Amino acid sequence: MDGLRIGYGEDAHALAPGRSLVIGAVKIDSSPVGTVAHSDGDVLLHALSDALLAAYAMGDIGQYFPPSNPNYRGLDSRVILQTVLQRLADQVGRYRIVNLSAVVVLDQPRLGPTRRDIQRQLAGELGIDASRVGVTFKTSEGMAPDFIQARATVLLETE
Ligand code: C5P
Ligand code: MG
């Protein structure tokens, strides 16, 4: 049992018209608003990447991709996630992602219809089966209409 680790991460961004909305590497074309962000603003990939680093006390993605660095403007967050996975492999050796559980808080649009796409994308990025990727959605009940947040928990196992 010594090889089990849990990791937790969060991210949030403001929403504004004329921006794209990307959640778990899936572009939500139906959305009239998108994230105000320095990268592509994919809160789910950011929360997941932080969760993976946190599992091994390796800091957070801001250390590897400082928002102040102009090179990271518009960055595809899949690059962030893959960089984190590589760092994990370098530092901890062989590891297995047991499962992922994530929540996205967003009032509009409804994300239920894109859940399978998001699960499949995340599973592909992580190299695990989609049955190990739980993704739930919540509104803020109108309390935060211009806001998106994601929370992610991962369980990992080393040999
Ligand atoms: O937040 P609330 O309890 O009202 O969410 C109820 C349902 O709405 C859940 O089934 C959730 O999956 C769905 N939902 C959604 N898209 C969102 C927010 C919630 O499909 N942006
Ligand atoms: Mg972010």
mmCIF file of C-alpha atoms and ligand atoms in Angstrom:
data_model
loop_
_atom_site.group_PDB
_atom_site.id
_atom_site.type_symbol
_atom_site.label_atom_id
_atom_site.label_comp_id
_atom_site.label_asym_id
_atom_site.label_seq_id
_atom_site.Cartn_x
_atom_site.Cartn_y
_atom_site.Cartn_z
ATOM 1 C CA MET A 1 0.000 0.000 0.000
ATOM 2 C CA ASP A 2 2.971 2.295 0.380
ATOM 3 C CA GLY A 3 2.868 3.119 -3.325
ATOM 4 C CA LEU A 4 -0.530 4.848 -3.238
ATOM 5 C CA ARG A 5 -0.732 8.637 -3.499
ATOM 6 C CA ILE A 6 -3.668 11.029 -3.707
ATOM 7 C CA GLY A 7 -3.468 14.460 -5.341
ATOM 8 C CA TYR A 8 -5.889 17.378 -5.371
ATOM 9 C CA GLY A 9 -5.906 20.519 -7.520
ATOM 10 C CA GLU A 10 -8.145 23.474 -8.332
ATOM 11 C CA ASP A 11 -8.336 26.263 -10.870
ATOM 12 C CA ALA A 12 -10.690 29.120 -11.672
ATOM 13 C CA HIS A 13 -11.009 31.762 -14.350
ATOM 14 C CA ALA A 14 -13.280 34.687 -15.188
ATOM 15 C CA LEU A 15 -15.539 34.345 -18.235
ATOM 16 C CA ALA A 16 -16.079 37.040 -20.883
ATOM 17 C CA PRO A 17 -17.622 37.324 -24.375
ATOM 18 C CA GLY A 18 -15.418 36.824 -27.421
ATOM 19 C CA ARG A 19 -13.140 34.224 -25.802
ATOM 20 C CA SER A 20 -13.007 30.513 -26.395
ATOM 21 C CA LEU A 21 -14.063 27.997 -23.776
ATOM 22 C CA VAL A 22 -11.944 24.850 -23.550
ATOM 23 C CA ILE A 23 -12.698 22.246 -20.872
ATOM 24 C CA GLY A 24 -10.646 19.063 -20.651
ATOM 25 C CA ALA A 25 -9.169 19.776 -24.106
ATOM 26 C CA VAL A 26 -12.685 19.941 -25.596
ATOM 27 C CA LYS A 27 -13.688 23.229 -27.207
ATOM 28 C CA ILE A 28 -17.240 24.160 -26.206
ATOM 29 C CA ASP A 29 -18.463 25.861 -29.373
ATOM 30 C CA SER A 30 -21.950 26.516 -28.014
ATOM 31 C CA SER A 31 -20.647 28.934 -25.375
ATOM 32 C CA PRO A 32 -21.081 32.696 -25.927
ATOM 33 C CA VAL A 33 -18.368 33.308 -23.323
ATOM 34 C CA GLY A 34 -14.911 31.917 -22.729
ATOM 35 C CA THR A 35 -12.112 32.103 -20.211
ATOM 36 C CA VAL A 36 -10.076 35.244 -19.616
ATOM 37 C CA ALA A 37 -6.688 33.593 -19.367
ATOM 38 C CA HIS A 38 -3.108 33.844 -20.255
ATOM 39 C CA SER A 39 -2.978 30.263 -21.639
ATOM 40 C CA ASP A 40 -5.981 28.600 -23.324
ATOM 41 C CA GLY A 41 -7.653 28.793 -19.886
ATOM 42 C CA ASP A 42 -8.526 25.113 -19.624
ATOM 43 C CA VAL A 43 -9.401 25.026 -15.913
ATOM 44 C CA LEU A 44 -9.901 21.271 -15.913
ATOM 45 C CA LEU A 45 -6.447 20.474 -17.315
ATOM 46 C CA HIS A 46 -4.911 23.008 -14.925
ATOM 47 C CA ALA A 47 -6.640 21.475 -11.889
ATOM 48 C CA LEU A 48 -5.670 17.983 -13.048
ATOM 49 C CA SER A 49 -2.036 18.976 -13.666
ATOM 50 C CA ASP A 50 -1.813 20.517 -10.185
ATOM 51 C CA ALA A 51 -3.397 17.399 -8.657
ATOM 52 C CA LEU A 52 -0.765 15.176 -10.292
ATOM 53 C CA LEU A 53 2.075 17.368 -9.007
ATOM 54 C CA ALA A 54 0.504 17.607 -5.543
ATOM 55 C CA ALA A 55 0.361 13.817 -5.251
ATOM 56 C CA TYR A 56 4.161 13.809 -5.073
ATOM 57 C CA ALA A 57 4.595 17.211 -3.381
ATOM 58 C CA MET A 58 6.185 18.579 -6.558
ATOM 59 C CA GLY A 59 4.772 22.108 -6.330
ATOM 60 C CA ASP A 60 2.301 23.437 -8.894
ATOM 61 C CA ILE A 61 2.103 24.309 -12.585
ATOM 62 C CA GLY A 62 2.812 28.003 -11.962
ATOM 63 C CA GLN A 63 6.391 27.040 -11.153
ATOM 64 C CA TYR A 64 6.869 25.262 -14.469
ATOM 65 C CA PHE A 65 4.760 27.657 -16.563
ATOM 66 C CA PRO A 66 4.916 31.120 -14.914
ATOM 67 C CA PRO A 67 1.972 33.303 -16.076
ATOM 68 C CA SER A 68 4.443 36.188 -16.381
ATOM 69 C CA ASN A 69 6.277 34.416 -19.223
ATOM 70 C CA PRO A 70 4.993 35.797 -22.573
ATOM 71 C CA ASN A 71 6.004 32.536 -24.311
ATOM 72 C CA TYR A 72 3.068 30.824 -22.605
ATOM 73 C CA ARG A 73 0.395 33.147 -24.039
ATOM 74 C CA GLY A 74 -2.386 31.065 -25.606
ATOM 75 C CA LEU A 75 -0.555 27.871 -24.593
ATOM 76 C CA ASP A 76 -2.425 24.615 -25.280
ATOM 77 C CA SER A 77 -2.897 23.172 -21.788
ATOM 78 C CA ARG A 78 -2.282 19.655 -23.103
ATOM 79 C CA VAL A 79 1.368 20.751 -23.270
ATOM 80 C CA ILE A 80 1.204 21.617 -19.557
ATOM 81 C CA LEU A 81 -0.321 18.234 -18.699
ATOM 82 C CA GLN A 82 2.143 16.248 -20.799
ATOM 83 C CA THR A 83 5.057 18.174 -19.276
ATOM 84 C CA VAL A 84 3.763 17.322 -15.794
ATOM 85 C CA LEU A 85 3.392 13.632 -16.709
ATOM 86 C CA GLN A 86 6.970 13.603 -17.977
ATOM 87 C CA ARG A 87 8.234 15.285 -14.765
ATOM 88 C CA LEU A 88 6.410 12.651 -12.721
ATOM 89 C CA ALA A 89 8.008 9.859 -14.718
ATOM 90 C CA ASP A 90 11.438 11.483 -14.265
ATOM 91 C CA GLN A 91 10.998 11.926 -10.517
ATOM 92 C CA VAL A 92 8.984 8.923 -9.336
ATOM 93 C CA GLY A 93 9.695 6.339 -12.008
ATOM 94 C CA ARG A 94 6.974 3.958 -13.120
ATOM 95 C CA TYR A 95 3.553 5.024 -11.922
ATOM 96 C CA ARG A 96 -0.044 4.177 -12.715
ATOM 97 C CA ILE A 97 -3.006 6.540 -12.570
ATOM 98 C CA VAL A 98 -5.693 4.526 -10.774
ATOM 99 C CA ASN A 99 -8.509 7.020 -11.372
ATOM 100 C CA LEU A 100 -9.460 10.666 -11.748
ATOM 101 C CA SER A 101 -12.458 12.400 -10.219
ATOM 102 C CA ALA A 102 -13.168 15.975 -11.322
ATOM 103 C CA VAL A 103 -15.837 18.668 -10.914
ATOM 104 C CA VAL A 104 -16.481 21.658 -13.176
ATOM 105 C CA VAL A 105 -18.579 24.530 -11.799
ATOM 106 C CA LEU A 106 -20.177 26.541 -14.598
ATOM 107 C CA ASP A 107 -23.637 28.093 -14.966
ATOM 108 C CA GLN A 108 -23.860 28.118 -18.795
ATOM 109 C CA PRO A 109 -23.762 26.333 -21.150
ATOM 110 C CA ARG A 110 -24.903 22.897 -20.000
ATOM 111 C CA LEU A 111 -21.978 20.496 -20.217
ATOM 112 C CA GLY A 112 -23.836 17.207 -19.834
ATOM 113 C CA PRO A 113 -23.896 16.613 -23.613
ATOM 114 C CA THR A 114 -20.090 16.930 -23.805
ATOM 115 C CA ARG A 115 -19.287 14.737 -20.795
ATOM 116 C CA ARG A 116 -18.301 11.725 -22.916
ATOM 117 C CA ASP A 117 -16.029 13.833 -25.142
ATOM 118 C CA ILE A 118 -14.330 15.323 -22.079
ATOM 119 C CA GLN A 119 -13.924 11.881 -20.470
ATOM 120 C CA ARG A 120 -12.432 10.460 -23.660
ATOM 121 C CA GLN A 121 -10.041 13.368 -24.127
ATOM 122 C CA LEU A 122 -8.816 13.165 -20.523
ATOM 123 C CA ALA A 123 -8.463 9.396 -20.720
ATOM 124 C CA GLY A 124 -6.435 9.731 -23.918
ATOM 125 C CA GLU A 125 -4.153 12.368 -22.405
ATOM 126 C CA LEU A 126 -3.596 10.228 -19.296
ATOM 127 C CA GLY A 127 -3.326 6.908 -21.122
ATOM 128 C CA ILE A 128 -6.069 5.280 -19.046
ATOM 129 C CA ASP A 129 -9.526 3.877 -19.789
ATOM 130 C CA ALA A 130 -12.420 6.361 -19.851
ATOM 131 C CA SER A 131 -14.141 4.265 -17.145
ATOM 132 C CA ARG A 132 -11.477 5.610 -14.755
ATOM 133 C CA VAL A 133 -12.316 9.250 -15.507
ATOM 134 C CA GLY A 134 -15.224 10.651 -13.493
ATOM 135 C CA VAL A 135 -16.381 14.139 -14.487
ATOM 136 C CA THR A 136 -19.300 15.910 -12.816
ATOM 137 C CA PHE A 137 -20.802 19.335 -13.450
ATOM 138 C CA LYS A 138 -22.358 21.857 -11.110
ATOM 139 C CA THR A 139 -23.867 25.283 -11.545
ATOM 140 C CA SER A 140 -23.160 28.016 -9.007
ATOM 141 C CA GLU A 141 -26.947 28.432 -8.751
ATOM 142 C CA GLY A 142 -26.514 31.856 -10.378
ATOM 143 C CA MET A 143 -24.140 33.107 -7.689
ATOM 144 C CA ALA A 144 -21.113 33.252 -10.027
ATOM 145 C CA PRO A 145 -22.358 33.562 -13.629
ATOM 146 C CA ASP A 146 -19.059 34.968 -14.989
ATOM 147 C CA PHE A 147 -16.879 32.312 -13.445
ATOM 148 C CA ILE A 148 -15.650 28.799 -14.137
ATOM 149 C CA GLN A 149 -13.916 26.535 -11.645
ATOM 150 C CA ALA A 150 -12.559 23.006 -11.746
ATOM 151 C CA ARG A 151 -11.454 20.651 -8.998
ATOM 152 C CA ALA A 152 -9.640 17.407 -9.608
ATOM 153 C CA THR A 153 -8.566 14.470 -7.466
ATOM 154 C CA VAL A 154 -6.261 11.735 -8.711
ATOM 155 C CA LEU A 155 -5.142 8.455 -7.191
ATOM 156 C CA LEU A 156 -1.756 7.159 -8.312
ATOM 157 C CA GLU A 157 0.207 4.050 -7.600
ATOM 158 C CA THR A 158 3.924 3.458 -7.929
ATOM 159 C CA GLU A 159 5.534 0.061 -8.125
HETATM 160 O O1 C5P B 1 -25.634 22.567 -10.106
HETATM 161 P P1 C5P B 1 -26.851 21.771 -10.284
HETATM 162 O O2 C5P B 1 -27.124 20.878 -9.104
HETATM 163 O O3 C5P B 1 -28.042 22.627 -10.621
HETATM 164 O O4 C5P B 1 -26.619 20.815 -11.558
HETATM 165 C C1 C5P B 1 -27.599 19.870 -11.863
HETATM 166 C C2 C5P B 1 -27.303 19.098 -13.141
HETATM 167 O O5 C5P B 1 -26.924 19.969 -14.184
HETATM 168 C C3 C5P B 1 -26.245 18.046 -13.044
HETATM 169 O O6 C5P B 1 -26.769 16.852 -13.602
HETATM 170 C C4 C5P B 1 -25.118 18.561 -13.903
HETATM 171 O O7 C5P B 1 -24.450 17.526 -14.578
HETATM 172 C C5 C5P B 1 -25.821 19.470 -14.879
HETATM 173 N N1 C5P B 1 -24.973 20.586 -15.330
HETATM 174 C C6 C5P B 1 -24.607 20.661 -16.659
HETATM 175 N N2 C5P B 1 -23.844 21.700 -17.094
HETATM 176 C C7 C5P B 1 -23.455 22.657 -16.240
HETATM 177 C C8 C5P B 1 -23.821 22.591 -14.882
HETATM 178 C C9 C5P B 1 -24.585 21.526 -14.441
HETATM 179 O O8 C5P B 1 -24.943 19.801 -17.474
HETATM 180 N N3 C5P B 1 -22.734 23.690 -16.729
HETATM 181 MG MG MG B 2 -5.705 28.310 -15.140
#
